mmCIF file of N, CA and C in Angstrom:
data_model
loop_
_atom_site.group_PDB
_atom_site.id
_atom_site.type_symbol
_atom_site.label_atom_id
_atom_site.label_comp_id
_atom_site.label_asym_id
_atom_site.label_seq_id
_atom_site.Cartn_x
_atom_site.Cartn_y
_atom_site.Cartn_z
ATOM 1 N N MET A 251 -31.157 87.737 51.699
ATOM 2 C CA MET A 251 -30.837 86.270 52.553
ATOM 3 C C MET A 251 -30.202 85.889 53.742
ATOM 4 N N SER A 252 -30.397 84.990 54.506
ATOM 5 C CA SER A 252 -29.545 85.273 55.728
ATOM 6 C C SER A 252 -28.219 84.382 55.445
ATOM 7 N N ASN A 253 -27.504 85.192 56.396
ATOM 8 C CA ASN A 253 -25.899 84.810 56.480
ATOM 9 C C ASN A 253 -26.223 83.515 56.669
ATOM 10 N N ARG A 254 -26.863 82.786 57.876
ATOM 11 C CA ARG A 254 -26.570 81.047 58.206
ATOM 12 C C ARG A 254 -27.255 80.370 56.761
ATOM 13 N N PHE A 255 -27.758 80.908 55.999
ATOM 14 C CA PHE A 255 -28.079 80.284 54.234
ATOM 15 C C PHE A 255 -27.153 80.532 53.737
ATOM 16 N N GLU A 256 -26.470 81.340 53.571
ATOM 17 C CA GLU A 256 -25.200 81.429 52.675
ATOM 18 C C GLU A 256 -23.934 80.698 53.073
ATOM 19 N N TRP A 257 -24.051 80.617 54.382
ATOM 20 C CA TRP A 257 -22.824 79.595 54.409
ATOM 21 C C TRP A 257 -22.833 78.290 54.319
ATOM 22 N N SER A 258 -24.172 77.689 54.586
ATOM 23 C CA SER A 258 -24.356 76.487 54.231
ATOM 24 C C SER A 258 -24.560 76.075 52.631
ATOM 25 N N ALA A 259 -24.918 77.097 51.737
ATOM 26 C CA ALA A 259 -24.655 76.876 50.523
ATOM 27 C C ALA A 259 -23.492 77.180 50.149
ATOM 28 N N LEU A 260 -22.524 77.724 50.994
ATOM 29 C CA LEU A 260 -20.497 77.753 50.659
ATOM 30 C C LEU A 260 -20.287 76.537 50.888
ATOM 31 N N ILE A 261 -20.981 75.584 51.829
ATOM 32 C CA ILE A 261 -20.180 74.395 51.909
ATOM 33 C C ILE A 261 -20.616 73.491 51.036
ATOM 34 N N LEU A 262 -22.366 73.653 50.330
ATOM 35 C CA LEU A 262 -22.246 72.450 49.612
ATOM 36 C C LEU A 262 -21.595 72.520 48.395
ATOM 37 N N ARG A 263 -21.318 74.037 48.236
ATOM 38 C CA ARG A 263 -20.798 74.528 46.511
ATOM 39 C C ARG A 263 -19.387 73.932 46.863
ATOM 40 N N VAL A 264 -18.735 73.994 47.946
ATOM 41 C CA VAL A 264 -16.994 73.472 47.804
ATOM 42 C C VAL A 264 -17.007 72.141 47.843
ATOM 43 N N ILE A 265 -17.961 71.336 48.768
ATOM 44 C CA ILE A 265 -17.632 70.085 48.722
ATOM 45 C C ILE A 265 -18.366 69.333 47.724
ATOM 46 N N VAL A 266 -19.175 70.082 46.549
ATOM 47 C CA VAL A 266 -19.827 69.349 45.587
ATOM 48 C C VAL A 266 -19.052 69.505 44.707
ATOM 49 N N GLY A 267 -18.201 70.874 44.758
ATOM 50 C CA GLY A 267 -16.708 71.183 43.723
ATOM 51 C C GLY A 267 -15.788 70.441 43.345
ATOM 52 N N LEU A 268 -15.286 70.261 45.007
ATOM 53 C CA LEU A 268 -14.368 69.369 44.964
ATOM 54 C C LEU A 268 -14.279 67.511 44.952
ATOM 55 N N THR A 269 -15.759 67.577 44.834
ATOM 56 C CA THR A 269 -16.030 66.102 44.210
ATOM 57 C C THR A 269 -15.812 65.572 42.983
ATOM 58 N N PHE A 270 -16.673 66.668 42.145
ATOM 59 C CA PHE A 270 -16.500 66.926 40.693
ATOM 60 C C PHE A 270 -14.547 66.930 40.181
ATOM 61 N N ALA A 271 -14.626 67.469 40.650
ATOM 62 C CA ALA A 271 -12.896 68.463 40.086
ATOM 63 C C ALA A 271 -12.066 67.129 40.152
ATOM 64 N N ILE A 272 -12.524 66.298 41.773
ATOM 65 C CA ILE A 272 -11.395 65.333 41.958
ATOM 66 C C ILE A 272 -11.783 63.876 40.768
ATOM 67 N N HIS A 273 -13.338 63.912 41.003
ATOM 68 C CA HIS A 273 -13.784 62.741 39.561
ATOM 69 C C HIS A 273 -13.300 63.170 38.426
ATOM 70 N N GLY A 274 -13.063 64.589 37.664
ATOM 71 C CA GLY A 274 -12.424 64.491 36.566
ATOM 72 C C GLY A 274 -11.195 64.139 36.269
ATOM 73 N N VAL A 275 -10.614 64.484 37.415
ATOM 74 C CA VAL A 275 -8.929 64.755 37.227
ATOM 75 C C VAL A 275 -8.895 62.524 37.881
ATOM 76 N N ALA A 276 -9.847 62.303 38.096
ATOM 77 C CA ALA A 276 -9.429 60.746 37.793
ATOM 78 C C ALA A 276 -10.173 60.340 36.725
ATOM 79 N N LYS A 277 -10.572 60.871 35.719
ATOM 80 C CA LYS A 277 -10.663 60.412 34.856
ATOM 81 C C LYS A 277 -9.799 60.631 33.699
ATOM 82 N N PHE A 278 -9.118 62.038 33.867
ATOM 83 C CA PHE A 278 -8.279 62.294 33.067
ATOM 84 C C PHE A 278 -6.807 61.199 32.771
ATOM 85 N N GLN A 279 -6.517 60.332 34.497
ATOM 86 C CA GLN A 279 -5.152 60.100 34.984
ATOM 87 C C GLN A 279 -5.485 58.538 35.057
ATOM 88 N N MET A 280 -6.852 57.987 34.522
ATOM 89 C CA MET A 280 -6.859 56.831 34.029
ATOM 90 C C MET A 280 -7.070 57.014 32.722
ATOM 91 N N GLY A 281 -7.009 57.899 31.805
ATOM 92 C CA GLY A 281 -6.631 58.160 30.219
ATOM 93 C C GLY A 281 -8.415 58.050 29.887
ATOM 94 N N LEU A 282 -8.043 59.058 29.148
ATOM 95 C CA LEU A 282 -9.959 59.449 28.344
ATOM 96 C C LEU A 282 -9.983 58.525 27.171
ATOM 97 N N GLU A 283 -9.025 57.103 26.685
ATOM 98 C CA GLU A 283 -9.216 56.645 25.707
ATOM 99 C C GLU A 283 -10.227 55.706 27.053
ATOM 100 N N ASN A 284 -9.810 55.046 27.672
ATOM 101 C CA ASN A 284 -9.842 54.252 29.026
ATOM 102 C C ASN A 284 -12.032 54.398 29.099
ATOM 103 N N VAL A 285 -11.759 56.067 29.680
ATOM 104 C CA VAL A 285 -13.032 56.162 30.124
ATOM 105 C C VAL A 285 -14.082 56.037 28.984
ATOM 106 N N ALA A 286 -14.032 56.518 27.787
ATOM 107 C CA ALA A 286 -14.644 56.398 26.337
ATOM 108 C C ALA A 286 -14.758 55.361 26.241
ATOM 109 N N GLY A 287 -13.685 53.834 26.345
ATOM 110 C CA GLY A 287 -14.039 52.413 26.451
ATOM 111 C C GLY A 287 -15.194 52.129 27.055
ATOM 112 N N PHE A 288 -15.262 52.700 27.875
ATOM 113 C CA PHE A 288 -16.494 52.476 29.004
ATOM 114 C C PHE A 288 -18.085 52.645 28.746
ATOM 115 N N PHE A 289 -17.757 53.870 28.735
ATOM 116 C CA PHE A 289 -18.821 54.928 28.062
ATOM 117 C C PHE A 289 -19.159 53.781 26.879
ATOM 118 N N GLY A 290 -18.578 53.386 26.323
ATOM 119 C CA GLY A 290 -18.694 53.068 24.579
ATOM 120 C C GLY A 290 -19.510 51.409 25.451
ATOM 121 N N THR A 291 -19.370 50.811 26.584
ATOM 122 C CA THR A 291 -19.930 49.423 27.301
ATOM 123 C C THR A 291 -21.475 50.066 27.430
ATOM 124 N N MET A 292 -21.667 50.760 27.650
ATOM 125 C CA MET A 292 -23.079 51.412 27.940
ATOM 126 C C MET A 292 -23.791 51.516 26.631
ATOM 127 N N GLY A 293 -23.568 51.993 25.338
ATOM 128 C CA GLY A 293 -23.745 52.912 24.126
ATOM 129 C C GLY A 293 -23.793 54.136 24.049
ATOM 130 N N LEU A 294 -22.745 54.547 24.534
ATOM 131 C CA LEU A 294 -23.272 56.318 24.816
ATOM 132 C C LEU A 294 -21.059 56.130 23.841
ATOM 133 N N PRO A 295 -21.840 56.973 22.766
ATOM 134 C CA PRO A 295 -20.501 57.649 21.597
ATOM 135 C C PRO A 295 -19.548 58.410 22.888
ATOM 136 N N ALA A 296 -18.442 58.035 22.242
ATOM 137 C CA ALA A 296 -16.925 58.696 23.065
ATOM 138 C C ALA A 296 -16.644 59.432 23.463
ATOM 139 N N PHE A 297 -17.636 60.722 22.615
ATOM 140 C CA PHE A 297 -17.219 61.641 22.683
ATOM 141 C C PHE A 297 -17.641 61.711 24.437
ATOM 142 N N ILE A 298 -18.647 61.791 24.519
ATOM 143 C CA ILE A 298 -20.031 62.065 25.636
ATOM 144 C C ILE A 298 -18.624 61.647 26.893
ATOM 145 N N ALA A 299 -17.916 60.926 26.727
ATOM 146 C CA ALA A 299 -16.690 60.403 28.208
ATOM 147 C C ALA A 299 -15.812 61.558 27.691
ATOM 148 N N TYR A 300 -15.122 62.320 26.802
ATOM 149 C CA TYR A 300 -14.487 63.186 26.827
ATOM 150 C C TYR A 300 -15.105 64.801 27.744
ATOM 151 N N LEU A 301 -16.521 64.623 27.148
ATOM 152 C CA LEU A 301 -17.193 65.725 27.810
ATOM 153 C C LEU A 301 -17.538 65.999 29.063
ATOM 154 N N VAL A 302 -18.078 64.923 29.359
ATOM 155 C CA VAL A 302 -18.052 64.388 31.152
ATOM 156 C C VAL A 302 -17.004 64.982 31.593
ATOM 157 N N ALA A 303 -15.799 64.263 31.219
ATOM 158 C CA ALA A 303 -13.929 64.474 31.661
ATOM 159 C C ALA A 303 -14.296 65.701 32.065
ATOM 160 N N PHE A 304 -14.207 66.161 31.113
ATOM 161 C CA PHE A 304 -14.190 68.149 31.026
ATOM 162 C C PHE A 304 -14.977 68.882 32.030
ATOM 163 N N LEU A 305 -15.930 68.538 31.358
ATOM 164 C CA LEU A 305 -17.021 69.032 32.583
ATOM 165 C C LEU A 305 -17.328 68.899 34.523
ATOM 166 N N GLU A 306 -16.489 67.615 34.652
ATOM 167 C CA GLU A 306 -16.334 67.611 35.802
ATOM 168 C C GLU A 306 -15.472 68.057 36.212
ATOM 169 N N LEU A 307 -14.208 68.495 35.562
ATOM 170 C CA LEU A 307 -12.969 68.777 36.290
ATOM 171 C C LEU A 307 -13.433 70.581 36.039
ATOM 172 N N VAL A 308 -13.736 71.019 34.673
ATOM 173 C CA VAL A 308 -13.885 72.421 35.007
ATOM 174 C C VAL A 308 -15.117 73.140 35.471
ATOM 175 N N GLY A 309 -16.387 72.102 35.461
ATOM 176 C CA GLY A 309 -17.428 72.591 36.745
ATOM 177 C C GLY A 309 -16.903 72.626 37.813
ATOM 178 N N GLY A 310 -16.610 71.816 37.957
ATOM 179 C CA GLY A 310 -15.862 71.350 40.319
ATOM 180 C C GLY A 310 -15.054 73.053 40.463
ATOM 181 N N ILE A 311 -14.194 73.342 39.126
ATOM 182 C CA ILE A 311 -13.305 74.205 39.938
ATOM 183 C C ILE A 311 -14.488 74.992 40.043
ATOM 184 N N ALA A 312 -14.947 75.588 39.118
ATOM 185 C CA ALA A 312 -15.690 76.752 38.954
ATOM 186 C C ALA A 312 -16.971 76.486 40.062
ATOM 187 N N LEU A 313 -17.305 75.312 40.820
ATOM 188 C CA LEU A 313 -18.038 75.350 41.945
ATOM 189 C C LEU A 313 -17.668 75.915 42.901
ATOM 190 N N ILE A 314 -16.150 75.665 43.037
ATOM 191 C CA ILE A 314 -15.084 75.879 44.425
ATOM 192 C C ILE A 314 -14.844 77.548 44.132
ATOM 193 N N LEU A 315 -14.647 77.600 43.412
ATOM 194 C CA LEU A 315 -14.697 79.442 43.033
ATOM 195 C C LEU A 315 -15.899 80.474 43.407
ATOM 196 N N GLY A 316 -16.887 79.784 43.098
ATOM 197 C CA GLY A 316 -18.113 80.237 43.045
ATOM 198 C C GLY A 316 -18.193 81.107 41.871
ATOM 199 N N LEU A 317 -18.165 80.636 40.461
ATOM 200 C CA LEU A 317 -17.708 81.028 39.102
ATOM 201 C C LEU A 317 -18.874 80.184 38.267
ATOM 202 N N GLY A 318 -20.763 81.129 37.888
ATOM 203 C CA GLY A 318 -21.437 80.768 37.143
ATOM 204 C C GLY A 318 -21.811 79.395 38.164
ATOM 205 N N THR A 319 -22.635 79.365 39.448
ATOM 206 C CA THR A 319 -22.645 78.489 39.936
ATOM 207 C C THR A 319 -23.711 77.874 39.743
ATOM 208 N N ARG A 320 -24.880 78.235 39.603
ATOM 209 C CA ARG A 320 -26.235 78.208 38.340
ATOM 210 C C ARG A 320 -26.117 77.589 37.330
ATOM 211 N N VAL A 321 -24.784 78.128 36.518
ATOM 212 C CA VAL A 321 -24.784 77.455 35.322
ATOM 213 C C VAL A 321 -24.364 75.980 35.652
ATOM 214 N N PHE A 322 -23.391 76.192 35.837
ATOM 215 C CA PHE A 322 -22.285 74.878 36.156
ATOM 216 C C PHE A 322 -23.038 73.249 37.406
ATOM 217 N N ALA A 323 -23.670 74.299 38.343
ATOM 218 C CA ALA A 323 -24.636 73.068 38.619
ATOM 219 C C ALA A 323 -25.748 72.506 37.840
ATOM 220 N N GLY A 324 -26.574 73.330 36.972
ATOM 221 C CA GLY A 324 -27.813 72.839 36.026
ATOM 222 C C GLY A 324 -26.620 71.913 34.838
ATOM 223 N N ALA A 325 -25.586 71.932 34.393
ATOM 224 C CA ALA A 325 -24.882 71.185 33.287
ATOM 225 C C ALA A 325 -24.313 69.810 34.268
ATOM 226 N N LEU A 326 -23.809 70.081 35.526
ATOM 227 C CA LEU A 326 -23.125 68.471 36.352
ATOM 228 C C LEU A 326 -24.679 67.880 36.517
ATOM 229 N N SER A 327 -25.561 68.742 37.220
ATOM 230 C CA SER A 327 -26.662 67.937 36.917
ATOM 231 C C SER A 327 -27.304 67.011 36.318
ATOM 232 N N VAL A 328 -27.335 67.314 34.738
ATOM 233 C CA VAL A 328 -27.489 66.588 33.281
ATOM 234 C C VAL A 328 -26.777 65.496 33.698
ATOM 235 N N VAL A 329 -25.492 66.214 33.802
ATOM 236 C CA VAL A 329 -24.200 64.714 34.233
ATOM 237 C C VAL A 329 -24.903 63.781 34.824
ATOM 238 N N MET A 330 -25.261 63.677 36.565
ATOM 239 C CA MET A 330 -25.966 63.083 37.505
ATOM 240 C C MET A 330 -27.039 62.456 36.501
ATOM 241 N N LEU A 331 -28.063 62.796 36.287
ATOM 242 C CA LEU A 331 -28.692 62.205 35.457
ATOM 243 C C LEU A 331 -28.581 61.207 34.718
ATOM 244 N N GLY A 332 -27.744 61.481 33.682
ATOM 245 C CA GLY A 332 -27.111 60.806 33.039
ATOM 246 C C GLY A 332 -26.394 58.901 33.657
ATOM 247 N N ALA A 333 -25.715 59.675 34.884
ATOM 248 C CA ALA A 333 -25.511 58.241 35.355
ATOM 249 C C ALA A 333 -25.820 57.720 36.059
ATOM 250 N N ILE A 334 -27.217 58.306 36.283
ATOM 251 C CA ILE A 334 -28.266 57.254 37.385
ATOM 252 C C ILE A 334 -28.652 56.524 36.385
ATOM 253 N N PHE A 335 -29.413 56.996 35.217
ATOM 254 C CA PHE A 335 -29.996 56.529 34.399
ATOM 255 C C PHE A 335 -29.598 55.534 32.867
ATOM 256 N N THR A 336 -28.336 56.037 32.882
ATOM 257 C CA THR A 336 -27.607 54.612 32.285
ATOM 258 C C THR A 336 -27.149 53.845 32.937
ATOM 259 N N ALA A 337 -25.947 54.331 34.051
ATOM 260 C CA ALA A 337 -24.798 53.037 34.345
ATOM 261 C C ALA A 337 -25.242 52.786 35.869
ATOM 262 N N LYS A 338 -26.368 53.523 36.837
ATOM 263 C CA LYS A 338 -26.514 52.801 37.821
ATOM 264 C C LYS A 338 -27.684 52.315 38.446
ATOM 265 N N LEU A 339 -29.225 53.004 37.585
ATOM 266 C CA LEU A 339 -30.226 52.555 37.966
ATOM 267 C C LEU A 339 -30.646 50.966 37.985
ATOM 268 N N ALA A 340 -30.054 50.035 37.117
ATOM 269 C CA ALA A 340 -30.078 48.813 37.005
ATOM 270 C C ALA A 340 -29.807 48.224 38.500
ATOM 271 N N ALA A 341 -28.831 48.659 39.156
ATOM 272 C CA ALA A 341 -27.952 48.096 40.017
ATOM 273 C C ALA A 341 -28.808 48.457 41.633
ATOM 274 N N GLY A 342 -29.608 49.413 41.352
ATOM 275 C CA GLY A 342 -30.497 49.448 42.456
ATOM 276 C C GLY A 342 -29.912 50.959 43.460
ATOM 277 N N PHE A 343 -30.687 51.190 44.379
ATOM 278 C CA PHE A 343 -30.673 52.361 45.488
ATOM 279 C C PHE A 343 -28.520 52.092 45.586
ATOM 280 N N LEU A 344 -28.531 51.247 46.315
ATOM 281 C CA LEU A 344 -27.200 50.591 47.545
ATOM 282 C C LEU A 344 -26.400 49.841 46.504
ATOM 283 N N GLY A 345 -26.864 49.028 45.080
ATOM 284 C CA GLY A 345 -25.607 48.805 44.630
ATOM 285 C C GLY A 345 -25.735 47.281 44.840
ATOM 286 N N GLY A 346 -24.716 46.816 44.592
ATOM 287 C CA GLY A 346 -24.477 45.156 45.269
ATOM 288 C C GLY A 346 -23.166 44.894 44.675
ATOM 289 N N GLU A 347 -23.276 43.398 44.316
ATOM 290 C CA GLU A 347 -22.046 42.547 44.004
ATOM 291 C C GLU A 347 -21.329 43.565 42.512
ATOM 292 N N GLY A 348 -22.931 43.810 41.290
ATOM 293 C CA GLY A 348 -22.125 44.390 40.507
ATOM 294 C C GLY A 348 -21.721 45.312 40.017
ATOM 295 N N GLY A 349 -21.549 46.141 41.505
ATOM 296 C CA GLY A 349 -21.349 47.791 41.402
ATOM 297 C C GLY A 349 -21.997 48.680 42.179
ATOM 298 N N ALA A 350 -21.531 49.488 42.234
ATOM 299 C CA ALA A 350 -22.528 50.693 43.309
ATOM 300 C C ALA A 350 -23.308 51.225 42.540
ATOM 301 N N GLY A 351 -24.219 51.564 43.403
ATOM 302 C CA GLY A 351 -25.801 52.352 43.279
ATOM 303 C C GLY A 351 -25.766 53.818 42.861
ATOM 304 N N TYR A 352 -26.990 53.814 43.198
ATOM 305 C CA TYR A 352 -26.713 54.974 42.783
ATOM 306 C C TYR A 352 -27.278 56.591 43.850
ATOM 307 N N GLU A 353 -27.016 55.627 45.025
ATOM 308 C CA GLU A 353 -26.867 56.883 45.952
ATOM 309 C C GLU A 353 -26.314 57.652 46.128
ATOM 310 N N LEU A 354 -25.149 57.869 45.867
ATOM 311 C CA LEU A 354 -24.204 59.020 45.787
ATOM 312 C C LEU A 354 -24.593 59.649 44.892
ATOM 313 N N ASP A 355 -25.482 59.349 43.279
ATOM 314 C CA ASP A 355 -25.143 60.173 42.787
ATOM 315 C C ASP A 355 -27.129 61.310 42.451
ATOM 316 N N LEU A 356 -27.809 60.731 43.590
ATOM 317 C CA LEU A 356 -28.314 60.804 43.889
ATOM 318 C C LEU A 356 -28.323 62.040 44.352
ATOM 319 N N ALA A 357 -27.846 61.654 45.784
ATOM 320 C CA ALA A 357 -27.308 62.823 46.657
ATOM 321 C C ALA A 357 -26.690 64.238 46.298
ATOM 322 N N LEU A 358 -25.465 63.297 45.160
ATOM 323 C CA LEU A 358 -25.091 64.629 44.576
ATOM 324 C C LEU A 358 -26.080 65.779 43.701
ATOM 325 N N LEU A 359 -26.880 64.666 42.867
ATOM 326 C CA LEU A 359 -27.685 65.523 42.380
ATOM 327 C C LEU A 359 -28.604 66.765 43.101
ATOM 328 N N ALA A 360 -29.356 66.383 44.562
ATOM 329 C CA ALA A 360 -29.972 67.224 45.324
ATOM 330 C C ALA A 360 -29.625 68.272 45.710
ATOM 331 N N MET A 361 -27.964 68.210 45.821
ATOM 332 C CA MET A 361 -26.951 69.169 45.851
ATOM 333 C C MET A 361 -26.981 70.187 44.982
ATOM 334 N N LEU A 362 -26.880 69.627 43.574
ATOM 335 C CA LEU A 362 -27.002 70.479 43.027
ATOM 336 C C LEU A 362 -28.547 71.047 42.108
ATOM 337 N N VAL A 363 -28.703 70.589 42.244
ATOM 338 C CA VAL A 363 -30.306 71.274 42.111
ATOM 339 C C VAL A 363 -30.463 72.237 43.694
ATOM 340 N N ALA A 364 -30.156 71.845 44.549
ATOM 341 C CA ALA A 364 -30.362 72.925 45.741
ATOM 342 C C ALA A 364 -29.388 74.437 45.106
ATOM 343 N N LEU A 365 -28.452 74.254 44.876
ATOM 344 C CA LEU A 365 -27.248 74.859 44.348
ATOM 345 C C LEU A 365 -27.819 76.129 42.918
ATOM 346 N N GLY A 366 -28.590 74.846 41.791
ATOM 347 C CA GLY A 366 -29.070 75.710 40.826
ATOM 348 C C GLY A 366 -30.056 76.746 41.045
ATOM 349 N N ILE A 367 -30.863 76.198 42.192
ATOM 350 C CA ILE A 367 -32.007 76.917 42.494
ATOM 351 C C ILE A 367 -31.490 78.187 43.462
ATOM 352 N N SER A 368 -30.993 77.925 44.158
ATOM 353 C CA SER A 368 -30.674 79.471 45.507
ATOM 354 C C SER A 368 -28.948 80.229 44.530
ATOM 355 N N GLY A 369 -28.687 79.463 43.841
ATOM 356 C CA GLY A 369 -26.890 80.200 43.881
ATOM 357 C C GLY A 369 -26.014 79.566 45.347
ATOM 358 N N SER A 370 -24.908 80.588 45.181
ATOM 359 C CA SER A 370 -24.005 80.856 46.424
ATOM 360 C C SER A 370 -23.305 81.888 46.344
ATOM 361 N N SER A 371 -22.969 82.648 46.834
ATOM 362 C CA SER A 371 -22.629 84.354 46.716
ATOM 363 C C SER A 371 -21.573 84.294 47.756
ATOM 364 N N LYS A 372 -21.876 83.703 48.684
ATOM 365 C CA LYS A 372 -20.702 83.844 50.073
ATOM 366 C C LYS A 372 -19.283 83.413 49.160
ATOM 367 N N PHE A 373 -18.260 84.441 49.200
ATOM 368 C CA PHE A 373 -16.761 84.597 48.647
ATOM 369 C C PHE A 373 -16.698 83.183 47.583
ATOM 370 N N ALA A 374 -17.808 83.793 46.334
ATOM 371 C CA ALA A 374 -18.023 83.895 45.166
ATOM 372 C C ALA A 374 -17.373 84.563 44.075
ATOM 373 N N LEU A 375 -16.379 83.967 43.164
ATOM 374 C CA LEU A 375 -16.255 85.148 42.108
ATOM 375 C C LEU A 375 -16.958 85.956 41.416
ATOM 376 N N ASP A 376 -18.162 85.191 40.980
ATOM 377 C CA ASP A 376 -18.981 86.114 40.731
ATOM 378 C C ASP A 376 -19.638 87.521 41.311
ATOM 379 N N ALA A 377 -19.708 87.319 42.786
ATOM 380 C CA ALA A 377 -20.188 88.439 43.609
ATOM 381 C C ALA A 377 -18.523 89.387 43.544
ATOM 382 N N ILE A 378 -17.727 88.892 43.485
ATOM 383 C CA ILE A 378 -16.164 90.117 43.693
ATOM 384 C C ILE A 378 -16.341 90.392 42.310
ATOM 385 N N LEU A 379 -16.194 89.704 40.966
ATOM 386 C CA LEU A 379 -15.885 89.513 39.648
ATOM 387 C C LEU A 379 -17.099 90.824 39.301
ATOM 388 N N PHE A 380 -18.243 90.284 39.131
ATOM 389 C CA PHE A 380 -18.984 91.020 38.445
ATOM 390 C C PHE A 380 -20.105 91.834 40.185
ATOM 391 N N GLY A 381 -19.855 92.126 40.571
ATOM 392 C CA GLY A 381 -20.560 92.814 41.561
ATOM 393 C C GLY A 381 -21.659 92.609 41.807
ATOM 394 N N LYS A 382 -22.166 91.004 41.937
ATOM 395 C CA LYS A 382 -23.525 90.825 41.661
ATOM 396 C C LYS A 382 -24.122 89.330 42.751
ATOM 397 N N ARG A 383 -24.966 89.424 43.586
ATOM 398 C CA ARG A 383 -25.201 88.351 44.579
ATOM 399 C C ARG A 383 -25.932 87.472 43.428
ATOM 400 N N SER A 384 -25.407 85.760 43.541
ATOM 401 C CA SER A 384 -26.225 85.383 43.025
ATOM 402 C C SER A 384 -27.629 84.387 43.756
ATOM 403 N N VAL A 385 -27.553 85.177 44.941
ATOM 404 C CA VAL A 385 -29.215 85.354 46.049
ATOM 405 C C VAL A 385 -29.748 85.924 46.154
ATOM 406 N N GLU A 386 -31.002 86.390 45.531
ATOM 407 C CA GLU A 386 -31.440 87.374 45.780
ATOM 408 C C GLU A 386 -32.917 87.231 46.255
#
């Protein structure tokens, strides 16, 4: 795999990881009970809020570190699909007065899918700990 590709995958991995880690921390800071209440207004069970907050925080950190990149990219892709179809789709691509649209969620989903397909081994813990490249 070309070195330029590895650098671009590293940039995607770190930026997407940072974005999810910050969103996960924000959910914990606002109180998981409040997040669960918000999820409830959309007809989702409360435990989903806890799962999403934990996955965003841990998955984001794992992506930054390059630990299980493909696994966490796949899991977070499911979260993004859920966000788009349960909370954002009705608002449209750009959203409006009723709230944000799904443009950011779609962009994050595209980045996650790219990482899920290609992996990212540059400066990745997977490569260091397990002596393998996630891109072959």
